[in-house]
PDB file of C-alpha atoms in Angstrom:
ATOM      1  CA  UNK A1205     103.921  97.585 113.907  1.00  0.00           C
ATOM      2  CA  UNK A1206     104.060  97.775 110.129  1.00  0.00           C
ATOM      3  CA  UNK A1207     107.499  98.667 108.722  1.00  0.00           C
ATOM      4  CA  UNK A1208     106.603  99.194 105.071  1.00  0.00           C
ATOM      5  CA  UNK A1209     103.510  99.504 102.928  1.00  0.00           C
ATOM      6  CA  UNK A1210     104.051  96.050 101.449  1.00  0.00           C
ATOM      7  CA  UNK A1211     103.306  94.226 104.706  1.00  0.00           C
ATOM      8  CA  UNK A1212      99.982  92.774 105.761  1.00  0.00           C
ATOM      9  CA  UNK A1213      97.266  93.781 106.380  1.00  0.00           C
ATOM     10  CA  UNK A1214      96.759  95.154 102.885  1.00  0.00           C
ATOM     11  CA  UNK A1215      94.312  97.997 102.360  1.00  0.00           C
ATOM     12  CA  UNK A1216      91.477  97.504  99.831  1.00  0.00           C
ATOM     13  CA  UNK A1217      92.499 100.754  98.110  1.00  0.00           C
ATOM     14  CA  UNK A1218      96.071  99.441  97.807  1.00  0.00           C
ATOM     15  CA  UNK A1219      94.859  96.203  96.219  1.00  0.00           C
ATOM     16  CA  UNK A1220      92.694  98.316  93.917  1.00  0.00           C
ATOM     17  CA  UNK A1221      95.824 100.163  92.800  1.00  0.00           C
ATOM     18  CA  UNK A1222      97.542  96.871  92.002  1.00  0.00           C
ATOM     19  CA  UNK A1223      94.584  95.955  89.792  1.00  0.00           C
ATOM     20  CA  UNK A1224      93.747  99.371  88.299  1.00  0.00           C
ATOM     21  CA  UNK A1225      97.180 100.430  87.014  1.00  0.00           C
ATOM     22  CA  UNK A1226      97.847  97.260  84.966  1.00  0.00           C
ATOM     23  CA  UNK A1227      94.270  97.451  83.625  1.00  0.00           C
ATOM     24  CA  UNK A1228      94.885 101.027  82.460  1.00  0.00           C
ATOM     25  CA  UNK A1229      98.026  99.904  80.630  1.00  0.00           C
ATOM     26  CA  UNK A1230      96.199  96.962  79.079  1.00  0.00           C
ATOM     27  CA  UNK A1231      93.295  99.201  78.042  1.00  0.00           C
ATOM     28  CA  UNK A1232      95.648 101.648  76.339  1.00  0.00           C
ATOM     29  CA  UNK A1233      97.566  98.917  74.516  1.00  0.00           C
ATOM     30  CA  UNK A1234      94.448  97.056  73.329  1.00  0.00           C
ATOM     31  CA  UNK A1235      91.938  99.830  72.625  1.00  0.00           C
ATOM     32  CA  UNK A1236      93.713 103.171  72.197  1.00  0.00           C
ATOM     33  CA  UNK A1237      97.093 102.520  70.629  1.00  0.00           C
ATOM     34  CA  UNK A1238      95.833 100.422  67.658  1.00  0.00           C
ATOM     35  CA  UNK A1239      93.372 103.086  66.459  1.00  0.00           C
ATOM     36  CA  UNK A1240      95.908 105.928  66.469  1.00  0.00           C
ATOM     37  CA  UNK A1241      97.911 106.738  63.339  1.00  0.00           C
ATOM     38  CA  UNK A1242     101.310 104.988  63.457  1.00  0.00           C
ATOM     39  CA  UNK A1243     103.109 108.356  63.622  1.00  0.00           C
ATOM     40  CA  UNK A1244     101.278 109.115  66.883  1.00  0.00           C
ATOM     41  CA  UNK A1245     100.867 105.565  68.197  1.00  0.00           C
ATOM     42  CA  UNK A1246     104.545 104.705  68.614  1.00  0.00           C
ATOM     43  CA  UNK A1247     105.683 107.820  70.523  1.00  0.00           C
ATOM     44  CA  UNK A1248     102.514 107.997  72.647  1.00  0.00           C
ATOM     45  CA  UNK A1249     102.791 104.325  73.562  1.00  0.00           C
ATOM     46  CA  UNK A1250     106.431 104.775  74.579  1.00  0.00           C
ATOM     47  CA  UNK A1251     105.538 107.897  76.575  1.00  0.00           C
ATOM     48  CA  UNK A1252     102.556 106.188  78.226  1.00  0.00           C
ATOM     49  CA  UNK A1253     104.546 103.092  79.190  1.00  0.00           C
ATOM     50  CA  UNK A1254     107.430 105.237  80.480  1.00  0.00           C
ATOM     51  CA  UNK A1255     105.139 107.331  82.689  1.00  0.00           C
ATOM     52  CA  UNK A1256     103.325 104.224  83.927  1.00  0.00           C
ATOM     53  CA  UNK A1257     106.582 102.427  84.658  1.00  0.00           C
ATOM     54  CA  UNK A1258     108.015 105.399  86.533  1.00  0.00           C
ATOM     55  CA  UNK A1259     104.784 105.814  88.528  1.00  0.00           C
ATOM     56  CA  UNK A1260     104.909 102.158  89.576  1.00  0.00           C
ATOM     57  CA  UNK A1261     108.640 102.316  90.319  1.00  0.00           C
ATOM     58  CA  UNK A1262     108.384 105.361  92.603  1.00  0.00           C
ATOM     59  CA  UNK A1263     105.242 104.019  94.292  1.00  0.00           C
ATOM     60  CA  UNK A1264     107.073 100.753  95.010  1.00  0.00           C
ATOM     61  CA  UNK A1265     110.152 102.617  96.312  1.00  0.00           C
ATOM     62  CA  UNK A1266     107.943 104.807  98.514  1.00  0.00           C
ATOM     63  CA  UNK A1267     106.323 101.686  99.986  1.00  0.00           C
ATOM     64  CA  UNK A1268     109.653 100.027 100.775  1.00  0.00           C
ATOM     65  CA  UNK A1269     111.074 102.927 102.824  1.00  0.00           C
ATOM     66  CA  UNK A1270     110.378 102.787 106.567  1.00  0.00           C
ATOM     67  CA  UNK A1271     109.558 106.377 107.649  1.00  0.00           C
ATOM     68  CA  UNK A1272     109.858 105.599 111.371  1.00  0.00           C
ATOM     69  CA  UNK A1273     111.139 108.305 113.712  1.00  0.00           C
ATOM     70  CA  UNK A1274     114.884 107.678 114.248  1.00  0.00           C
ATOM     71  CA  UNK A1275     114.536 108.010 118.019  1.00  0.00           C
ATOM     72  CA  UNK A1276     111.778 105.391 118.040  1.00  0.00           C
ATOM     73  CA  UNK A1277     113.893 103.087 115.855  1.00  0.00           C
ATOM     74  CA  UNK A1278     116.754 103.477 118.337  1.00  0.00           C
ATOM     75  CA  UNK A1279     114.368 102.714 121.203  1.00  0.00           C
ATOM     76  CA  UNK A1280     113.222  99.497 119.475  1.00  0.00           C
ATOM     77  CA  UNK A1281     116.824  98.403 118.824  1.00  0.00           C
ATOM     78  CA  UNK A1282     117.656  98.892 122.502  1.00  0.00           C
ATOM     79  CA  UNK A1283     114.552  96.963 123.585  1.00  0.00           C
ATOM     80  CA  UNK A1284     115.519  94.103 121.270  1.00  0.00           C
ATOM     81  CA  UNK A1285     118.926  93.978 122.946  1.00  0.00           C
ATOM     82  CA  UNK A1286     120.853  95.011 119.856  1.00  0.00           C
ATOM     83  CA  UNK A1287     124.086  96.901 120.355  1.00  0.00           C
ATOM     84  CA  UNK A1288     123.721 100.595 119.594  1.00  0.00           C
ATOM     85  CA  UNK A1289     126.841 102.598 118.823  1.00  0.00           C
ATOM     86  CA  UNK A1290     127.253 106.047 120.305  1.00  0.00           C
ATOM     87  CA  UNK A1291     127.383 107.556 116.808  1.00  0.00           C
ATOM     88  CA  UNK A1292     124.017 105.968 115.989  1.00  0.00           C
ATOM     89  CA  UNK A1293     122.497 107.297 119.196  1.00  0.00           C
ATOM     90  CA  UNK A1294     123.778 110.826 118.577  1.00  0.00           C
ATOM     91  CA  UNK A1295     122.525 110.784 114.982  1.00  0.00           C
ATOM     92  CA  UNK A1296     119.065 109.620 116.103  1.00  0.00           C
ATOM     93  CA  UNK A1297     118.813 112.201 118.882  1.00  0.00           C
ATOM     94  CA  UNK A1298     119.795 115.153 116.702  1.00  0.00           C
ATOM     95  CA  UNK A1299     119.801 118.687 118.024  1.00  0.00           C
ATOM     96  CA  UNK A1300     116.098 119.483 117.854  1.00  0.00           C
ATOM     97  CA  UNK A1301     113.454 119.459 120.577  1.00  0.00           C
ATOM     98  CA  UNK A1302     111.662 116.257 121.503  1.00  0.00           C
ATOM     99  CA  UNK A1303     108.276 115.247 122.843  1.00  0.00           C
ATOM    100  CA  UNK A1304     106.933 112.137 124.545  1.00  0.00           C
ATOM    101  CA  UNK A1305     104.668 109.776 122.614  1.00  0.00           C
ATOM    102  CA  UNK A1306     102.315 108.045 125.043  1.00  0.00           C
ATOM    103  CA  UNK A1307     101.538 105.272 122.599  1.00  0.00           C
ATOM    104  CA  UNK A1308     105.162 104.434 121.740  1.00  0.00           C
ATOM    105  CA  UNK A1309     106.295 105.079 125.341  1.00  0.00           C
ATOM    106  CA  UNK A1310     109.417 106.998 124.342  1.00  0.00           C
ATOM    107  CA  UNK A1311     110.680 110.417 123.306  1.00  0.00           C
ATOM    108  CA  UNK A1312     110.424 111.285 119.632  1.00  0.00           C
ATOM    109  CA  UNK A1313     111.259 114.339 117.570  1.00  0.00           C
ATOM    110  CA  UNK A1314     108.877 117.256 117.961  1.00  0.00           C
ATOM    111  CA  UNK A1315     107.860 117.104 114.294  1.00  0.00           C
ATOM    112  CA  UNK A1316     106.838 113.442 114.627  1.00  0.00           C
ATOM    113  CA  UNK A1317     103.277 112.215 114.881  1.00  0.00           C
ATOM    114  CA  UNK A1318     101.868 108.800 115.670  1.00  0.00           C
ATOM    115  CA  UNK A1319     100.145 106.934 112.832  1.00  0.00           C
ATOM    116  CA  UNK A1320      97.233 104.854 114.059  1.00  0.00           C
ATOM    117  CA  UNK A1321      97.345 102.606 110.970  1.00  0.00           C
ATOM    118  CA  UNK A1322     101.057 101.713 111.192  1.00  0.00           C
ATOM    119  CA  UNK A1323     101.248 102.025 115.002  1.00  0.00           C
ATOM    120  CA  UNK A1324     104.463 104.041 115.025  1.00  0.00           C
ATOM    121  CA  UNK A1325     105.708 107.616 115.122  1.00  0.00           C
ATOM    122  CA  UNK A1326     106.774 109.076 111.787  1.00  0.00           C
ATOM    123  CA  UNK A1327     109.202 111.980 111.513  1.00  0.00           C
ATOM    124  CA  UNK A1328     107.585 115.007 109.805  1.00  0.00           C
ATOM    125  CA  UNK A1329     104.398 112.994 109.358  1.00  0.00           C
ATOM    126  CA  UNK A1330     102.282 114.229 106.445  1.00  0.00           C
ATOM    127  CA  UNK A1331      99.606 111.547 106.124  1.00  0.00           C
ATOM    128  CA  UNK A1332      98.961 107.834 105.806  1.00  0.00           C
ATOM    129  CA  UNK A1333      98.400 107.097 102.120  1.00  0.00           C
ATOM    130  CA  UNK A1334      95.690 104.466 101.731  1.00  0.00           C
ATOM    131  CA  UNK A1335      96.594 103.884  98.046  1.00  0.00           C
ATOM    132  CA  UNK A1336     100.161 102.909  99.000  1.00  0.00           C
ATOM    133  CA  UNK A1337      99.301 101.708 102.538  1.00  0.00           C
ATOM    134  CA  UNK A1338     102.254 103.540 104.043  1.00  0.00           C
ATOM    135  CA  UNK A1339     102.956 106.671 106.025  1.00  0.00           C
ATOM    136  CA  UNK A1340     104.331 109.648 104.155  1.00  0.00           C
ATOM    137  CA  UNK A1341     106.988 111.480 106.112  1.00  0.00           C
ATOM    138  CA  UNK A1342     110.419 113.021 105.910  1.00  0.00           C
ATOM    139  CA  UNK A1343     112.245 109.970 104.587  1.00  0.00           C
ATOM    140  CA  UNK A1344     109.888 108.994 101.767  1.00  0.00           C
ATOM    141  CA  UNK A1345     108.202 112.288 100.849  1.00  0.00           C
ATOM    142  CA  UNK A1346     110.370 112.918  97.732  1.00  0.00           C
ATOM    143  CA  UNK A1347     109.556 109.406  96.467  1.00  0.00           C
ATOM    144  CA  UNK A1348     105.863 109.925  97.205  1.00  0.00           C
ATOM    145  CA  UNK A1349     105.817 113.248  95.352  1.00  0.00           C
ATOM    146  CA  UNK A1350     107.469 111.651  92.306  1.00  0.00           C
ATOM    147  CA  UNK A1351     104.968 108.767  92.409  1.00  0.00           C
ATOM    148  CA  UNK A1352     102.067 111.230  92.434  1.00  0.00           C
ATOM    149  CA  UNK A1353     103.581 113.367  89.659  1.00  0.00           C
ATOM    150  CA  UNK A1354     104.252 110.396  87.373  1.00  0.00           C
ATOM    151  CA  UNK A1355     100.830 108.910  88.125  1.00  0.00           C
ATOM    152  CA  UNK A1356      99.272 112.230  87.105  1.00  0.00           C
ATOM    153  CA  UNK A1357     101.302 112.253  83.879  1.00  0.00           C
ATOM    154  CA  UNK A1358     100.428 108.587  83.270  1.00  0.00           C
ATOM    155  CA  UNK A1359      96.697 109.180  83.668  1.00  0.00           C
ATOM    156  CA  UNK A1360      96.771 112.470  81.769  1.00  0.00           C
TER     157      UNK A1360
END
């Protein structure tokens, strides 16, 4: 089971992102910025590098968050023999309805879905992003949205 998007196996689209974004920055710095008037070059270069940096930062942060269903995480801790406090168990269970995941062999929240790429249930599963190689769910959706917004601004 993959915990984050930075674990193997890497997706070809993810590796393409690692190559494409730095090439876009290099292209701008070598070919675009020098031909602009200095009054436009300096602020546009700062703006471009800021948007690119923020896009990469939020994409990295999105990849490092594990969006696993809290009930599944609790189930794995119990299977590993780790001590689970009653407060942790109550927080993972929550008040909402549950369903049984046949793949994970445990109860998960009703809003969770199983990701076939990461082999785990993700709470409020939206999709598995091939560019970041991670599931997008409740815990990392704000980071994902920021990564997409700053990538759009960077490319624009």
